């Protein structure tokens, strides 16, 4: 208990008394969780230098948006069991799957009810919010139908003709049927041209015949496919008269609508337990001579006419546009997941006391240890940086989507490259960051009830799905090679790569000042120089007779290095622009000061982490490096008094956090113990295994 006396023999008396009180509470079925806020946490809030409500409004996108989000959470969470996340830890795989479907349908019903109450006929609540971050805390095992709204509906809207959308697209959107997005195969993932699933056109019947000819051709991993979907968008290689036309999307019924039994020729099921996303019902799909109508190929951009005539899409990337939008969502989710983990670990660090800094003083809050601050505060700053960058990415996505509707495709390459970059760096940095934050919580961070392990497993999965990170870095590298070549020829470049041309025109860095603009320029300069090195290595290999494909493979390390620095350069630039640009005039000086401190920490810390690349191209003195180190330590000390208020400003409710150590009241120890007492193992004083195995074995040795 928090008030134990441990300094002398009195601890035995006080501990015994406290233990008796605790047992009395449990015997009386009273909660052991105090109704008050932990005084250490309250002290942090009282001492903050800014209003966390203003931060929350900024983070939410405005006061009205904040009110809207809070009203959603208040309405949605009150009817769901607050202990369900703890109970989930003890369920079998099948029980988790059944719980996830039942729970997600309950969420859908309540959102429909909310839509009917507040805006009948609209879609601002249902289905728009079904997979929104505000709902994460009620989709406790994951949402088996999340992919349907994140990917399938978006893909159908983007790829269906108006007639197709009316015929079957709207049925999916209304949840009359449920659909998965089947692209990844057992033998192939990110490399779409390597997919083995075939769709052959049969003129005689005006149908496509779909087959997964080998075991490696089986669709494998699609969320919700296992037992939660009766239709699927299937990515397959199109053949007409055995002539290859590339990967295309097909809308395929995989289960009967009434009985939910698999359709003839369909072999379908779920893939088993995974590290995370335990209830998402990822599945496999095999197809044997499955026939679908010609009009079930999604034909907004590419078409197959009844006579077999093939009309090519005006831009190949349009086939994969659903993946681009999903990467934009992943970039946002990485920022939010990092913010959630930061909230949990920062609050815990404010109430945990350990290891005196001065031997003659009481144990301090561990957040007072500078080494602990280095674990916590850079992740808070990174979460903000990624959120700002993802907002820019969404703006670019919306502009590009509008252009596509008008037949304009010039923004697609930049959008593809930027979405890949933020997906890669967001998922890799968030995975590493969440793990650092878990470690910052010591042994308790290893408990499932803290939710940190769950957040980590979800984040590390993002390093692979919707494009494996290394493969995406190579795609960014190819974009950088094209951009560098274009700049050499005097062509204008997209906004996010204009710095390449600037470095070509000014190949020397110039004066090092270390101010924010200078740090942004430094990372851009390093990214441009890395791009130049990769370009020269690639060109040299081709000149020496190596094929372009082989040369690209041999230059892969340099290409991925340039790609990562390019992504980080964008993060630097977008963060600086948001915090110091025109929008700063709409914020109070107190909030601006806190945001500037986060900007300072992010830029300095990331510069120090990328020194090996920067020092290769920019001459820094030992004094310059010492100043950066001093700035890092100063930035940590300035954020320290406001750290709890900042994470409060992320405005995650306790139900969104689902953490015994991250709750708003800060009663971490009591919540840990309360969750412990709910373990099924603790409902009996003696386990069955003692009577059947342990007891008899010990007796046999007497």
Coordinates of C-alpha atoms in Angstrom, one line a residue, residues 153-562:
X153 CA -15.7 0.1 -48.5
X154 CA -13.0 2.6 -49.5
X155 CA -11.8 0.2 -52.2
X156 CA -15.3 -0.3 -53.5
X157 CA -16.0 3.4 -53.6
X158 CA -12.7 4.0 -55.4
X159 CA -12.9 1.1 -57.9
X160 CA -16.6 0.4 -58.6
X161 CA -18.5 1.8 -61.4
X162 CA -21.7 3.7 -60.3
X163 CA -23.7 0.7 -61.2
X164 CA -21.5 -1.7 -59.3
X165 CA -21.6 0.6 -56.2
X166 CA -25.4 0.5 -56.3
X167 CA -25.5 -3.2 -56.9
X168 CA -23.2 -4.5 -54.2
X169 CA -21.0 -1.7 -52.9
X170 CA -23.8 -0.1 -50.9
X171 CA -24.7 -3.5 -49.4
X172 CA -21.3 -3.7 -47.8
X173 CA -21.4 -0.1 -46.6
X174 CA -24.8 -0.8 -45.0
X175 CA -23.5 -4.0 -43.4
X176 CA -26.1 -6.1 -45.2
X177 CA -23.2 -8.3 -46.0
X178 CA -19.8 -8.5 -44.5
X179 CA -16.6 -8.4 -46.6
X180 CA -12.8 -8.9 -46.3
X181 CA -10.0 -7.6 -48.4
X182 CA -8.0 -10.6 -49.7
X183 CA -4.7 -9.7 -51.2
X184 CA -1.8 -11.2 -49.2
X185 CA -1.1 -14.9 -49.9
X186 CA 0.7 -17.6 -48.1
X187 CA 3.6 -17.2 -50.5
X188 CA 3.5 -13.5 -51.4
X189 CA 2.7 -10.2 -49.6
X190 CA 3.9 -6.8 -50.7
X191 CA 5.1 -7.9 -54.2
X192 CA 1.7 -7.8 -55.9
X193 CA 3.0 -8.9 -59.3
X194 CA 4.1 -12.1 -57.6
X195 CA 0.5 -13.1 -56.5
X196 CA -0.5 -16.5 -57.8
X197 CA -4.3 -16.3 -57.6
X198 CA -5.7 -16.3 -61.1
X199 CA -8.8 -14.9 -62.7
X200 CA -9.3 -16.2 -66.3
X201 CA -12.0 -14.7 -68.4
X202 CA -14.4 -17.2 -70.1
X203 CA -16.2 -15.6 -73.1
X204 CA -18.6 -18.4 -73.4
X205 CA -20.2 -17.7 -70.1
X206 CA -19.2 -14.1 -69.6
X207 CA -17.6 -15.1 -66.3
X208 CA -14.3 -15.1 -64.6
X209 CA -12.9 -18.3 -63.2
X210 CA -10.8 -17.9 -60.1
X211 CA -8.3 -20.3 -58.8
X212 CA -5.5 -20.5 -56.2
X213 CA -3.5 -23.2 -58.0
X214 CA -0.9 -23.9 -55.3
X215 CA -0.9 -23.9 -51.5
X216 CA 1.3 -20.7 -51.6
X217 CA -1.5 -19.1 -53.7
X218 CA -3.9 -19.3 -50.8
X219 CA -5.0 -16.0 -49.5
X220 CA -3.6 -15.7 -45.9
X221 CA -4.0 -13.0 -43.3
X222 CA -7.0 -10.9 -44.4
X223 CA -8.7 -9.5 -41.3
X224 CA -12.2 -10.8 -40.8
X225 CA -11.9 -13.3 -43.5
X226 CA -11.9 -16.4 -41.3
X227 CA -15.5 -16.7 -40.1
X228 CA -16.7 -13.1 -40.1
X229 CA -17.1 -12.4 -43.8
X230 CA -19.4 -13.8 -46.5
X231 CA -17.8 -11.8 -49.4
X232 CA -14.3 -10.6 -50.2
X233 CA -12.5 -8.3 -52.5
X234 CA -10.0 -10.6 -54.0
X235 CA -6.8 -9.4 -55.7
X236 CA -6.0 -11.8 -58.6
X237 CA -3.9 -11.8 -61.7
X238 CA -6.2 -11.3 -64.7
X239 CA -5.7 -13.4 -67.8
X240 CA -7.6 -13.1 -71.1
X241 CA -6.9 -15.8 -73.6
X242 CA -4.0 -16.7 -71.3
X243 CA -2.5 -13.3 -71.8
X244 CA -1.4 -11.6 -68.6
X245 CA -3.0 -8.3 -67.8
X246 CA -1.8 -7.7 -64.2
X247 CA -3.4 -7.7 -60.8
X248 CA -7.0 -6.6 -60.6
X249 CA -9.8 -6.6 -58.0
X250 CA -12.8 -9.0 -58.0
X251 CA -15.8 -9.1 -55.7
X252 CA -16.3 -12.7 -54.7
X253 CA -19.0 -14.4 -52.6
X254 CA -17.2 -16.9 -50.3
X255 CA -20.1 -17.9 -47.9
X256 CA -23.8 -18.3 -48.3
X257 CA -25.7 -15.3 -47.1
X258 CA -28.3 -17.4 -45.1
X259 CA -26.4 -20.3 -43.7
X260 CA -22.9 -18.8 -43.8
X261 CA -21.6 -22.1 -45.1
X262 CA -18.6 -21.9 -47.6
X263 CA -19.6 -21.6 -51.2
X264 CA -18.8 -24.5 -53.6
X265 CA -15.1 -24.4 -54.5
X266 CA -14.2 -22.2 -51.5
X267 CA -11.9 -23.4 -48.8
X268 CA -12.0 -20.9 -46.0
X269 CA -11.1 -20.6 -42.3
X270 CA -9.0 -18.7 -39.8
X271 CA -5.3 -18.8 -39.3
X272 CA -4.9 -19.3 -35.6
X273 CA -3.6 -17.3 -32.6
X274 CA -1.2 -14.4 -33.4
X275 CA 1.0 -12.1 -31.3
X276 CA -1.7 -9.5 -31.2
X277 CA -5.1 -8.5 -32.8
X278 CA -6.3 -11.6 -31.1
X279 CA -10.0 -11.2 -32.1
X280 CA -9.6 -9.8 -35.7
X281 CA -10.4 -13.3 -37.2
X282 CA -7.6 -13.2 -39.8
X283 CA -8.3 -15.9 -42.4
X284 CA -7.2 -18.1 -45.3
X285 CA -9.0 -18.5 -48.6
X286 CA -8.6 -21.1 -51.3
X287 CA -10.5 -21.0 -54.6
X288 CA -11.1 -23.9 -57.1
X289 CA -12.8 -23.0 -60.3
X290 CA -15.0 -20.4 -58.6
X291 CA -17.0 -18.6 -61.2
X292 CA -18.2 -15.0 -60.9
X293 CA -20.0 -12.7 -63.3
X294 CA -17.8 -10.5 -65.5
X295 CA -19.4 -7.5 -63.8
X296 CA -17.8 -8.6 -60.5
X297 CA -14.4 -7.3 -61.6
X298 CA -14.2 -3.8 -60.2
X299 CA -14.2 -1.7 -63.4
X300 CA -14.1 2.0 -62.7
X301 CA -10.6 2.3 -64.1
X302 CA -9.8 -0.9 -66.0
X303 CA -12.5 -2.9 -67.9
X304 CA -13.1 -6.2 -69.6
X305 CA -15.9 -6.1 -72.1
X306 CA -18.0 -9.2 -72.9
X307 CA -16.0 -9.9 -76.1
X308 CA -12.8 -10.0 -74.1
X309 CA -11.6 -6.5 -75.0
X310 CA -9.4 -5.2 -72.2
X311 CA -9.3 -1.5 -71.4
X312 CA -6.2 -0.6 -69.3
X313 CA -6.4 1.7 -66.2
X314 CA -5.1 5.3 -66.9
X315 CA -2.8 4.8 -63.9
X316 CA -1.6 1.5 -62.5
X317 CA -1.4 2.8 -59.0
X318 CA -5.2 3.3 -59.0
X319 CA -5.5 -0.5 -58.5
X320 CA -3.6 -0.1 -55.2
X321 CA -5.2 3.2 -54.1
X322 CA -7.0 1.5 -51.2
X323 CA -3.6 0.5 -49.8
X324 CA -2.5 4.1 -50.0
X325 CA -5.5 5.3 -48.0
X326 CA -4.8 2.6 -45.4
X327 CA -1.2 3.7 -45.0
X328 CA -2.5 7.2 -44.3
X329 CA -4.6 5.6 -41.5
X330 CA -1.7 3.6 -40.2
X331 CA 0.4 6.8 -40.0
X332 CA -2.3 8.5 -37.9
X333 CA -2.7 5.4 -35.7
X334 CA 1.0 5.1 -35.0
X335 CA 0.9 8.7 -33.6
X336 CA -2.1 7.9 -31.4
X337 CA -0.7 4.6 -30.2
X338 CA 2.5 6.3 -29.2
X339 CA 0.5 9.0 -27.4
X340 CA -1.5 6.4 -25.6
X341 CA 1.6 4.5 -24.4
X342 CA 3.2 7.8 -23.4
X343 CA 0.1 8.7 -21.3
X344 CA 0.3 5.4 -19.5
X345 CA 4.0 5.5 -18.8
X346 CA 4.2 9.1 -17.8
X347 CA 1.3 8.9 -15.3
X348 CA 2.9 5.8 -13.8
X349 CA 6.3 7.5 -13.6
X350 CA 4.6 10.4 -11.7
X351 CA 3.2 8.0 -9.0
X352 CA 6.0 5.5 -8.7
X353 CA 8.7 6.4 -6.2
X354 CA 12.0 4.7 -6.1
X355 CA 15.8 5.1 -5.8
X356 CA 16.8 8.2 -3.9
X357 CA 18.8 10.7 -5.9
X358 CA 20.3 12.1 -2.7
X359 CA 20.8 9.4 0.0
X360 CA 19.4 11.4 2.8
X361 CA 16.2 12.3 1.0
X362 CA 13.0 10.3 0.5
X363 CA 12.5 8.2 -2.7
X364 CA 11.6 10.6 -5.5
X365 CA 9.0 10.1 -8.2
X366 CA 10.9 8.2 -10.9
X367 CA 9.9 10.9 -13.4
X368 CA 12.5 13.1 -11.6
X369 CA 15.3 10.8 -12.8
X370 CA 16.8 12.3 -16.0
X371 CA 17.3 8.9 -17.4
X372 CA 13.6 8.2 -17.0
X373 CA 12.8 11.5 -18.6
X374 CA 14.8 10.4 -21.7
X375 CA 12.7 7.3 -21.9
X376 CA 9.4 9.2 -21.7
X377 CA 9.6 12.7 -23.1
X378 CA 11.0 12.0 -26.6
X379 CA 8.2 9.6 -27.2
X380 CA 5.6 12.3 -26.2
X381 CA 7.3 14.7 -28.7
X382 CA 7.5 12.0 -31.4
X383 CA 3.8 11.3 -31.0
X384 CA 3.0 15.0 -31.6
X385 CA 5.4 15.1 -34.5
X386 CA 3.8 12.1 -36.2
X387 CA 0.3 13.5 -35.6
X388 CA 1.2 16.8 -37.3
X389 CA 2.8 14.9 -40.2
X390 CA -0.2 12.6 -40.6
X391 CA -2.5 15.6 -40.8
X392 CA -0.4 17.0 -43.7
X393 CA -0.6 13.5 -45.3
X394 CA -4.4 13.4 -45.1
X395 CA -4.6 16.9 -46.7
X396 CA -2.5 15.6 -49.6
X397 CA -4.6 12.5 -49.8
X398 CA -7.8 14.5 -50.1
X399 CA -6.4 16.8 -52.7
X400 CA -5.1 13.8 -54.7
X401 CA -8.5 12.0 -54.4
X402 CA -10.3 15.1 -55.7
X403 CA -7.8 15.2 -58.6
X404 CA -8.4 11.6 -59.5
X405 CA -12.1 12.3 -59.8
X406 CA -11.2 14.9 -62.4
X407 CA -8.8 12.7 -64.2
X408 CA -5.7 14.3 -62.7
X409 CA -3.0 11.9 -61.5
X410 CA 0.1 14.1 -61.0
X411 CA 0.0 14.0 -57.2
X412 CA -0.1 10.2 -57.0
X413 CA 3.6 9.5 -57.0
X414 CA 4.3 12.0 -54.2
X415 CA 1.3 10.7 -52.2
X416 CA 2.5 7.1 -52.6
X417 CA 6.0 8.0 -51.5
X418 CA 4.9 10.1 -48.5
X419 CA 2.3 7.6 -47.3
X420 CA 5.0 4.9 -47.5
X421 CA 7.5 7.0 -45.6
X422 CA 5.2 7.9 -42.7
X423 CA 3.8 4.3 -42.5
X424 CA 7.4 3.0 -42.3
X425 CA 8.9 5.5 -39.9
X426 CA 5.7 5.8 -37.9
X427 CA 5.4 2.0 -37.3
X428 CA 9.1 1.4 -36.7
X429 CA 9.5 4.4 -34.3
X430 CA 6.2 3.7 -32.5
X431 CA 7.1 0.0 -32.0
X432 CA 10.5 0.9 -30.6
X433 CA 9.0 3.8 -28.6
X434 CA 6.2 1.7 -27.0
X435 CA 8.7 -0.9 -26.0
X436 CA 10.9 1.8 -24.4
X437 CA 7.9 3.1 -22.6
X438 CA 7.0 -0.4 -21.4
X439 CA 10.6 -0.8 -20.1
X440 CA 10.2 2.6 -18.4
X441 CA 7.5 1.0 -16.2
X442 CA 9.8 -1.7 -14.9
X443 CA 8.4 -5.1 -14.0
X444 CA 4.8 -3.9 -13.8
X445 CA 5.0 -2.9 -17.5
X446 CA 5.2 -6.6 -18.3
X447 CA 1.7 -7.2 -16.9
X448 CA -1.0 -7.7 -19.6
X449 CA -3.3 -5.5 -17.5
X450 CA -1.2 -2.4 -18.2
X451 CA -2.1 -2.8 -21.9
X452 CA 1.4 -1.9 -23.0
X453 CA 2.1 -5.4 -24.4
X454 CA -1.1 -5.2 -26.4
X455 CA -0.2 -1.8 -27.8
X456 CA 3.3 -3.0 -28.7
X457 CA 2.1 -6.2 -30.5
X458 CA -0.4 -4.1 -32.5
X459 CA 2.3 -1.6 -33.4
X460 CA 4.9 -4.1 -34.4
X461 CA 2.3 -5.7 -36.8
X462 CA 2.1 -2.4 -38.5
X463 CA 5.7 -2.8 -39.6
X464 CA 4.5 -5.6 -41.9
X465 CA 0.9 -5.2 -43.0
X466 CA 0.0 -2.9 -45.9
X467 CA 3.5 -3.1 -47.2
X468 CA 6.5 -4.6 -45.4
X469 CA 8.7 -1.7 -44.3
X470 CA 11.9 -2.5 -46.1
X471 CA 10.0 -3.1 -49.4
X472 CA 8.3 0.3 -48.9
X473 CA 11.7 2.0 -48.3
X474 CA 12.9 0.6 -51.6
X475 CA 9.9 2.0 -53.3
X476 CA 10.6 5.4 -51.8
X477 CA 14.2 5.0 -52.9
X478 CA 13.1 4.6 -56.5
X479 CA 11.0 7.7 -56.2
X480 CA 14.0 9.6 -54.9
X481 CA 16.1 8.3 -57.8
X482 CA 13.5 9.6 -60.3
X483 CA 13.3 12.9 -58.5
X484 CA 17.1 13.4 -58.4
X485 CA 17.3 12.6 -62.1
X486 CA 14.5 15.0 -62.9
X487 CA 16.1 17.8 -60.8
X488 CA 19.4 17.2 -62.7
X489 CA 17.4 17.8 -65.9
X490 CA 16.0 21.1 -64.5
X491 CA 12.4 19.7 -64.0
X492 CA 10.3 21.0 -61.2
X493 CA 9.8 18.7 -58.2
X494 CA 6.9 17.9 -55.9
X495 CA 6.9 20.0 -52.7
X496 CA 8.2 17.2 -50.4
X497 CA 11.3 16.6 -52.5
X498 CA 12.1 20.2 -53.6
X499 CA 15.0 20.2 -51.2
X500 CA 16.8 17.8 -53.5
X501 CA 17.1 20.4 -56.2
X502 CA 18.1 23.0 -53.6
X503 CA 21.1 20.9 -52.6
X504 CA 22.0 20.3 -56.2
X505 CA 22.2 24.0 -56.7
X506 CA 24.0 24.6 -53.4
X507 CA 26.1 21.5 -52.7
X508 CA 27.8 23.0 -49.6
X509 CA 25.8 23.1 -46.4
X510 CA 27.0 26.5 -45.2
X511 CA 27.1 27.8 -41.7
X512 CA 26.0 25.6 -38.8
X513 CA 24.0 27.6 -36.3
X514 CA 22.0 24.9 -34.6
X515 CA 18.7 26.8 -34.6
X516 CA 15.5 25.0 -35.6
X517 CA 15.6 26.0 -39.3
X518 CA 19.2 24.9 -39.4
X519 CA 18.4 21.5 -37.9
X520 CA 15.7 21.0 -40.6
X521 CA 18.2 22.1 -43.3
X522 CA 20.8 19.7 -41.9
X523 CA 18.5 16.6 -42.0
X524 CA 17.4 17.6 -45.5
X525 CA 21.0 18.1 -46.6
X526 CA 21.9 14.7 -45.3
X527 CA 18.9 13.1 -47.0
X528 CA 19.8 14.8 -50.3
X529 CA 23.5 13.7 -50.1
X530 CA 22.4 10.2 -49.2
X531 CA 20.2 10.3 -52.3
X532 CA 23.1 11.5 -54.4
X533 CA 25.3 8.7 -53.1
X534 CA 22.7 6.1 -53.9
X535 CA 22.1 7.6 -57.4
X536 CA 25.8 7.6 -58.2
X537 CA 26.2 4.0 -57.0
X538 CA 23.2 2.9 -59.0
X539 CA 24.5 4.7 -62.1
X540 CA 28.0 3.3 -61.7
X541 CA 26.8 -0.3 -61.5
X542 CA 24.6 0.2 -64.6
X543 CA 27.6 1.7 -66.5
X544 CA 29.7 -1.3 -65.5
X545 CA 27.2 -3.6 -67.3
X546 CA 24.9 -4.6 -64.4
X547 CA 21.2 -4.7 -65.3
X548 CA 19.1 -1.9 -63.8
X549 CA 17.2 -4.5 -61.7
X550 CA 20.3 -6.1 -60.3
X551 CA 21.9 -2.7 -59.8
X552 CA 18.9 -1.6 -57.7
X553 CA 19.2 -4.7 -55.6
X554 CA 22.9 -4.2 -55.0
X555 CA 22.2 -0.5 -54.1
X556 CA 19.4 -1.5 -51.8
X557 CA 21.1 -0.5 -48.5
X558 CA 21.9 3.0 -49.8
X559 CA 18.4 3.4 -51.2
X560 CA 16.8 2.5 -47.9
X561 CA 19.1 4.8 -46.0
X562 CA 18.2 7.7 -48.3

